[in-house]
mmCIF file of C-alpha atoms in Angstrom:
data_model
loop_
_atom_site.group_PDB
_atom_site.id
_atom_site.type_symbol
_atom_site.label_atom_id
_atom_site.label_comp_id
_atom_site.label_asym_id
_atom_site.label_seq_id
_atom_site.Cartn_x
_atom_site.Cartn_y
_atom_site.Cartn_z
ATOM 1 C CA UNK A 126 -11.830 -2.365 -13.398
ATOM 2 C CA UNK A 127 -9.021 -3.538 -11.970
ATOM 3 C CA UNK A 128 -10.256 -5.149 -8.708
ATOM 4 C CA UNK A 129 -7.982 -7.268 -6.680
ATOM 5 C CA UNK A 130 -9.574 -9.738 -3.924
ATOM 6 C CA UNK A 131 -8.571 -11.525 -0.868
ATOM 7 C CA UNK A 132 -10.029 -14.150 1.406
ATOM 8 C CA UNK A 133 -10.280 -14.831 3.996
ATOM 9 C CA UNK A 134 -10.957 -11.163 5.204
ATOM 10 C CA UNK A 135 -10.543 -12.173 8.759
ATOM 11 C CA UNK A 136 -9.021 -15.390 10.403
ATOM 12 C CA UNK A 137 -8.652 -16.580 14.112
ATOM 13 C CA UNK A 138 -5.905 -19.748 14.107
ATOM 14 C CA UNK A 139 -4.728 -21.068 16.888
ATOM 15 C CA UNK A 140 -0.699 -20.954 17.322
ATOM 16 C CA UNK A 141 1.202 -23.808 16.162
ATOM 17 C CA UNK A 142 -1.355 -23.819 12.749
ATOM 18 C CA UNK A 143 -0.929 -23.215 9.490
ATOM 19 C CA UNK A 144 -3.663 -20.175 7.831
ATOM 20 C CA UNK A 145 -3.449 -19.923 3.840
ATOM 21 C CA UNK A 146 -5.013 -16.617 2.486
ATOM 22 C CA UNK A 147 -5.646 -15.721 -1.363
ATOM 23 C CA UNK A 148 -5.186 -12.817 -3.464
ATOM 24 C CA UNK A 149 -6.562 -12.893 -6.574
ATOM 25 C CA UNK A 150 -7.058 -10.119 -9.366
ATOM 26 C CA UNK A 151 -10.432 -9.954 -10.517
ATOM 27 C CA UNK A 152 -10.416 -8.763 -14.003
ATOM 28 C CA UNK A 153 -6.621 -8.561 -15.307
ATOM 29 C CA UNK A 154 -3.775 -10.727 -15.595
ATOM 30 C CA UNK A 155 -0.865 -10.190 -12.828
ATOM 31 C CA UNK A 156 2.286 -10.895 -13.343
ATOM 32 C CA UNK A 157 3.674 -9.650 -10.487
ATOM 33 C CA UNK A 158 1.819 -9.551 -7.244
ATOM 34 C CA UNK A 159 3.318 -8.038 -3.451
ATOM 35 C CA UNK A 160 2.855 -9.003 -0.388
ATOM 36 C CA UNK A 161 2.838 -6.695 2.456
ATOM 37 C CA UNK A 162 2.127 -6.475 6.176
ATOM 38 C CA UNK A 163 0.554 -3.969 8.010
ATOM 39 C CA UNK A 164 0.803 -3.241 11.968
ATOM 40 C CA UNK A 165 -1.780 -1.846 13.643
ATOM 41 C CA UNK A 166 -1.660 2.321 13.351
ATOM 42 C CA UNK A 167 1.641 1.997 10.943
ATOM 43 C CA UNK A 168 2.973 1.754 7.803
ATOM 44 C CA UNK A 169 3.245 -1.182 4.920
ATOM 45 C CA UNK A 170 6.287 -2.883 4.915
ATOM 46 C CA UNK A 171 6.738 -4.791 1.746
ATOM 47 C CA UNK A 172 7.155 -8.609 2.829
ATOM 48 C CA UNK A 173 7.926 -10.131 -0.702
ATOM 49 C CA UNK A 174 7.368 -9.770 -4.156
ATOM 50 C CA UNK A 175 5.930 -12.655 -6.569
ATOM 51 C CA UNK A 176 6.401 -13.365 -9.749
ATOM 52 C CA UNK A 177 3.920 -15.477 -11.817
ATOM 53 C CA UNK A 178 6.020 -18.903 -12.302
ATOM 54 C CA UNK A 179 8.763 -18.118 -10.351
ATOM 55 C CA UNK A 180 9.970 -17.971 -6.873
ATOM 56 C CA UNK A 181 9.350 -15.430 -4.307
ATOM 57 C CA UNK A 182 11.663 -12.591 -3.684
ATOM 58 C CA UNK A 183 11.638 -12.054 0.312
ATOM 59 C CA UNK A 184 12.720 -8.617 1.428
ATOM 60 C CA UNK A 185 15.592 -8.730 4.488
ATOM 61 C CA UNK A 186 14.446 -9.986 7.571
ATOM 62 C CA UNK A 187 11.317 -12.015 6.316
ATOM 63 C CA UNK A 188 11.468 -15.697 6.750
ATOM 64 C CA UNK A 189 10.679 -16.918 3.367
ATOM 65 C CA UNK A 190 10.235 -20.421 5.299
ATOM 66 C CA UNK A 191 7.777 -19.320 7.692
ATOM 67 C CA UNK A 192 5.686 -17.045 5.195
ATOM 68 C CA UNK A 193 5.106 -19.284 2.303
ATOM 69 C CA UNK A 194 4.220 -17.572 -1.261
ATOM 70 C CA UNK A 195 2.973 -19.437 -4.684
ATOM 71 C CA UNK A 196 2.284 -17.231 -7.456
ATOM 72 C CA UNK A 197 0.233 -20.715 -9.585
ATOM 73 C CA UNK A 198 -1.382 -18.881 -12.191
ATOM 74 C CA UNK A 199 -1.952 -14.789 -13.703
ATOM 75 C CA UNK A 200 -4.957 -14.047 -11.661
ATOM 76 C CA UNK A 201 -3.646 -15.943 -7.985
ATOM 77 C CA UNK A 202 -0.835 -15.250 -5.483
ATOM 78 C CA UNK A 203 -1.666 -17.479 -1.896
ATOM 79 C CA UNK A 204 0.513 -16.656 1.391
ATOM 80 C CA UNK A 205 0.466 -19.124 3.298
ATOM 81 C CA UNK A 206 1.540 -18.419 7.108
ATOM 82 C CA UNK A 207 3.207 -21.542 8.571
ATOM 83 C CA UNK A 208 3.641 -22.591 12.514
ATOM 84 C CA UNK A 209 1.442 -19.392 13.272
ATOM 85 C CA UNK A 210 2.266 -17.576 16.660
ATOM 86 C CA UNK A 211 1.013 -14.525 17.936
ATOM 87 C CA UNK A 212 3.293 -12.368 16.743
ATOM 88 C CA UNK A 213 2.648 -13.278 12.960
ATOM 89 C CA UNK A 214 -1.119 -11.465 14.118
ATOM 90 C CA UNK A 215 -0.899 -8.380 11.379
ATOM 91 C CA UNK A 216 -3.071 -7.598 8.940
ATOM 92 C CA UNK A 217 -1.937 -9.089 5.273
ATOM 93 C CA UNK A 218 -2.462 -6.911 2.504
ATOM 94 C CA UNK A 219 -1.605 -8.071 -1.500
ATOM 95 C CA UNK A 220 -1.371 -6.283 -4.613
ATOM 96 C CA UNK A 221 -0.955 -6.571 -8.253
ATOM 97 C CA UNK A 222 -0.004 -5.068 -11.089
ATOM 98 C CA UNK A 223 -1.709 -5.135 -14.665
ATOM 99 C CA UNK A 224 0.718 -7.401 -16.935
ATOM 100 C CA UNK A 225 -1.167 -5.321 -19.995
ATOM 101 C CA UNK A 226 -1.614 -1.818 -18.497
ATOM 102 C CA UNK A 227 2.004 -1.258 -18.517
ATOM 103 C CA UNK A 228 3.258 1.410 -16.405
ATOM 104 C CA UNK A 229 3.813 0.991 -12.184
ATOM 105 C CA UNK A 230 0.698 1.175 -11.020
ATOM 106 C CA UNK A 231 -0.168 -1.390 -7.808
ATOM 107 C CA UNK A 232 -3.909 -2.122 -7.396
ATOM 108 C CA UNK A 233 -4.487 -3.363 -3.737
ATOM 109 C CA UNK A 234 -6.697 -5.915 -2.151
ATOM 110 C CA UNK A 235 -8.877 -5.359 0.652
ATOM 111 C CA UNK A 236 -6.674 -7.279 3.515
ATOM 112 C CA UNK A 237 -7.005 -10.322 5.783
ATOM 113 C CA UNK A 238 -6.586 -9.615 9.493
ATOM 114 C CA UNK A 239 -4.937 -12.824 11.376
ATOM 115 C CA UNK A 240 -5.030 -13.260 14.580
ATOM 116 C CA UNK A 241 -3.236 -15.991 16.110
ATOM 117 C CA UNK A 242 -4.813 -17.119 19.759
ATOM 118 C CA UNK B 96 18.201 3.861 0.491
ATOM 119 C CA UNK B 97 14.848 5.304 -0.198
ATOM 120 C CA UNK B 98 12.722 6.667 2.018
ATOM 121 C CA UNK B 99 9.550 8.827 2.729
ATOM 122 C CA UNK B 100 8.277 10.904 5.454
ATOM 123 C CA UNK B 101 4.929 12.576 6.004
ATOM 124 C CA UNK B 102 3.698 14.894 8.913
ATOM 125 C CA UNK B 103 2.421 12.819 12.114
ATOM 126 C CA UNK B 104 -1.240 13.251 12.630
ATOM 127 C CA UNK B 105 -3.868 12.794 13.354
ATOM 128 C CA UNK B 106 -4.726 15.861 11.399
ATOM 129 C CA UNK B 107 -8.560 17.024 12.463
ATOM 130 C CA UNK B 108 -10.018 19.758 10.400
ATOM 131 C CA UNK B 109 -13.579 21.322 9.997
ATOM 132 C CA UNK B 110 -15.530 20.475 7.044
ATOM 133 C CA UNK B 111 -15.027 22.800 3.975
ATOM 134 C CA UNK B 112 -11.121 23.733 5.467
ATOM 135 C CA UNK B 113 -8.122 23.666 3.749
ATOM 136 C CA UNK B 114 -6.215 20.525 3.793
ATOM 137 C CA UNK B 115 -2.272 20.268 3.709
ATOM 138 C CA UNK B 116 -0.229 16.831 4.312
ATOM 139 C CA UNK B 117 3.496 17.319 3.739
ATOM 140 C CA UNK B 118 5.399 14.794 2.354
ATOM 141 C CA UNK B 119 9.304 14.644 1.822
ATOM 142 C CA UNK B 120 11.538 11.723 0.068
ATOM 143 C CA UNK B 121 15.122 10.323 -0.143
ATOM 144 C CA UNK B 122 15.982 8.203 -3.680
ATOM 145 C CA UNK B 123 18.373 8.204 -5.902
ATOM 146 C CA UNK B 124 17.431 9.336 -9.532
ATOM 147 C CA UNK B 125 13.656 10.314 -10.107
ATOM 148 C CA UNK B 126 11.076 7.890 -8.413
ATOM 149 C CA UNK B 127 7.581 8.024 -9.334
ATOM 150 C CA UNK B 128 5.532 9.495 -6.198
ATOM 151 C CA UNK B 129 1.982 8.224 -4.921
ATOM 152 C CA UNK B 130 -0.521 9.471 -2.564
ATOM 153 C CA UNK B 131 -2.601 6.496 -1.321
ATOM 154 C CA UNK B 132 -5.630 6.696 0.551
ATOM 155 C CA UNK B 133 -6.783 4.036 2.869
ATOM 156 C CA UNK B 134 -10.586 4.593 4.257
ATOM 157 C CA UNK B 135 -11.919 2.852 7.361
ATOM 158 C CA UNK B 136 -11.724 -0.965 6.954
ATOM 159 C CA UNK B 137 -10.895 -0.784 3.039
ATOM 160 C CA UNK B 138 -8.032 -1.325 1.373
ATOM 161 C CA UNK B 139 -5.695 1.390 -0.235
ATOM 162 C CA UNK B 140 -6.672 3.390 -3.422
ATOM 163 C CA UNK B 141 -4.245 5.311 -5.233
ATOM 164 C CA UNK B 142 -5.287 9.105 -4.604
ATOM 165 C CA UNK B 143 -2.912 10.306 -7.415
ATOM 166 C CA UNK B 144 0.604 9.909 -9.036
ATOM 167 C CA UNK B 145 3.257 12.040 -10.474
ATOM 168 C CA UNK B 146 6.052 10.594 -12.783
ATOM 169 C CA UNK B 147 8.590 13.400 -13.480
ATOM 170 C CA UNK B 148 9.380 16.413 -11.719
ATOM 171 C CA UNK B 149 7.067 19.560 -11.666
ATOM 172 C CA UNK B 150 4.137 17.155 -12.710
ATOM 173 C CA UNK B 151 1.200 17.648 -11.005
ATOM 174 C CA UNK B 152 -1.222 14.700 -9.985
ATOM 175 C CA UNK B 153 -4.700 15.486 -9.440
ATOM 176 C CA UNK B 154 -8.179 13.441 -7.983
ATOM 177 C CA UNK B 155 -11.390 14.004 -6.305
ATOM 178 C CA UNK B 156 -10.163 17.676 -5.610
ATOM 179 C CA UNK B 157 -6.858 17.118 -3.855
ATOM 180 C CA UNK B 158 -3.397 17.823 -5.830
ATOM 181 C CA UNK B 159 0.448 17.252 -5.450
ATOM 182 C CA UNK B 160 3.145 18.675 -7.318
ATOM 183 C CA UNK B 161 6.292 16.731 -7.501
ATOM 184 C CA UNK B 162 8.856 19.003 -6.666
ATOM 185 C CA UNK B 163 12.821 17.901 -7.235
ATOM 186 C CA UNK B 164 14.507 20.589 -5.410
ATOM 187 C CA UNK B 165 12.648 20.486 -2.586
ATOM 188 C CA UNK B 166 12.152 16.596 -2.795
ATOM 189 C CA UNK B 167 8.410 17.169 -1.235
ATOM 190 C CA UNK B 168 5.268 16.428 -2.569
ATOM 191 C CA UNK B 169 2.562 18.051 -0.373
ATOM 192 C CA UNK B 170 -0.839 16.564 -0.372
ATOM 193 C CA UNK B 171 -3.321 19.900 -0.892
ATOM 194 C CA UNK B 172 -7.697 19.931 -0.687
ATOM 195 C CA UNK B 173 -9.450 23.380 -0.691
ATOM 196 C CA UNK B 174 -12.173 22.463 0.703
ATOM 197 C CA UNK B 175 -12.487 18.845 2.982
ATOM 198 C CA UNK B 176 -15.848 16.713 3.690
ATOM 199 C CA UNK B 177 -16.350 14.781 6.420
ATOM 200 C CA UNK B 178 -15.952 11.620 3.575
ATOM 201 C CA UNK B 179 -12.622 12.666 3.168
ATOM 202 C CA UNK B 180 -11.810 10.870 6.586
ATOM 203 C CA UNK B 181 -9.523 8.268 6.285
ATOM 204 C CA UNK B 182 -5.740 7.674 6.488
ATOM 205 C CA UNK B 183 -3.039 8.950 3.138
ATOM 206 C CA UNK B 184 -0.040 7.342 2.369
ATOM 207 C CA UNK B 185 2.997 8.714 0.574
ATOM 208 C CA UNK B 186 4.912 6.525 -1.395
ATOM 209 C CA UNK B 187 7.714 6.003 -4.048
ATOM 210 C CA UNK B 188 8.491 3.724 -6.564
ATOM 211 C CA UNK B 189 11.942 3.337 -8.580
ATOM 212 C CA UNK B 190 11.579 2.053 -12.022
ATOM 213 C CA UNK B 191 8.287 0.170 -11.217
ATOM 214 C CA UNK B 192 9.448 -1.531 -8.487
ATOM 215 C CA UNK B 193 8.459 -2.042 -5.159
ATOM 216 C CA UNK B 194 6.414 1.191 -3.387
ATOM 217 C CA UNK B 195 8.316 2.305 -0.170
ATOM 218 C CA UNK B 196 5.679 3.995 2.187
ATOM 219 C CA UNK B 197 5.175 6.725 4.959
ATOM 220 C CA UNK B 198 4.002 6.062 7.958
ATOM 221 C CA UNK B 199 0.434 7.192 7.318
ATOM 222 C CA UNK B 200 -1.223 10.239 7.897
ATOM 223 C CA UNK B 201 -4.698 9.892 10.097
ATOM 224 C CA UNK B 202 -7.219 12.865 8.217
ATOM 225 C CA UNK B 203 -10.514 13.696 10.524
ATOM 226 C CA UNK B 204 -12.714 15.772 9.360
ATOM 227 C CA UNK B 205 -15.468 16.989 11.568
ATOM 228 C CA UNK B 206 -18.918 18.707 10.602
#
């Protein structure tokens, strides 16, 4: 149980685009879903948190304009990466945790790797 | 703020040797504490958890003890497999709020 997905898995955009990717949890309701990004041979830095309904919370220095989140429904969080350059190239990681579960626990998705040409 | 720091690899070990991946933190009040593990081109799994001081999390054969005075908890395996390759995250979490990571620990296990 407990299964979150994400797709694309792997996108090439070209720079000036716009690339949407998906998280979804498979088999539990989310309420709240995170966003983070991860650079090559580092850490997670936590981009934003989403809340089912409501709007994003951005952490400092992310550009809520640029990076894009809708939390629609229980089960789907979409970032959508707008105006796309090369340095937005990162691999995108989501996460979610179980509205009925209780407790803290974050159950990640597999990760999209963009790269912007 | 809060903060966590785990030894710089990569660590490379033989196969059945004993495994050790320290892991400090800054918070205020008592965070929650997480090892993740992240194998090669998967996403991360939690390892283990401990909520309260002196509690000790447990998976798969590694452990952690959450330990207040020292504000560490180590990652410890007896005995590593080559499957155990992959990279570990620390983390913390405040009232079940966002996780705040290490930097990542690369594991390499050779047979």
């Amino acid at each position: 149980g407990a299964v979150v997905s994400q797709h694309p898995s792997w996108v090439i955009c070209k720079s000036g685009t716009s690339v949407k990717i998906e998280c979804r949890s498979l088999d539990f309701q989310a309420t709240t879903m995170f966003w983070y990004r991860q650079f090559p041979k580092q850490s997670l830095m936590l981009m934003a948190t989403s809340n089912e309904g409501s709007k994003a919370t951005y952490e400092q220095g992310v550009e809520k304009d640029k990076f894009l989140i809708n939390h629609a429904s229980l089960t789907l969080s979409t970032l959508t990466v707008t105006s796309a350059h090369p340095e937005d190239s990162s691999f995108y990681i989501c996460s979610a945790r179980d509205r009925l579960a209780g407790g803290f626990e974050q159950y990640f998705g597999p990760g999209t790797r963009l790269t912007v040409t | 703020g809060n903060s966590v720091t785990q030894m710089e690899g990569p660590v490379t070990l033989s196969e059945e040797a004993f495994l050790t991946i320290n892991c400090t933190y800054t918070a205020t009040g008592y965070p929650s504490l997480f090892w993740y593990v992240q194998y090669p081109g998967e996403g991360l799994q939690l390892l283990l958890k401990a909520t309260k001081a002196d509690d000790k999390g447990s998976n798969k054969g590694f452990e952690a003890t959450y330990r207040k005075e020292t504000t560490s908890f180590h990652l410890e395996k007896g005995s590593v497999q080559v499957s155990d390759s992959a990279v570990y995250f620390c983390a913390l979490s405040r009232y079940g709020n966002k996780l705040v990571f290490g930097a990542g620990t690369i594991l390499r296990v050779k047979s």
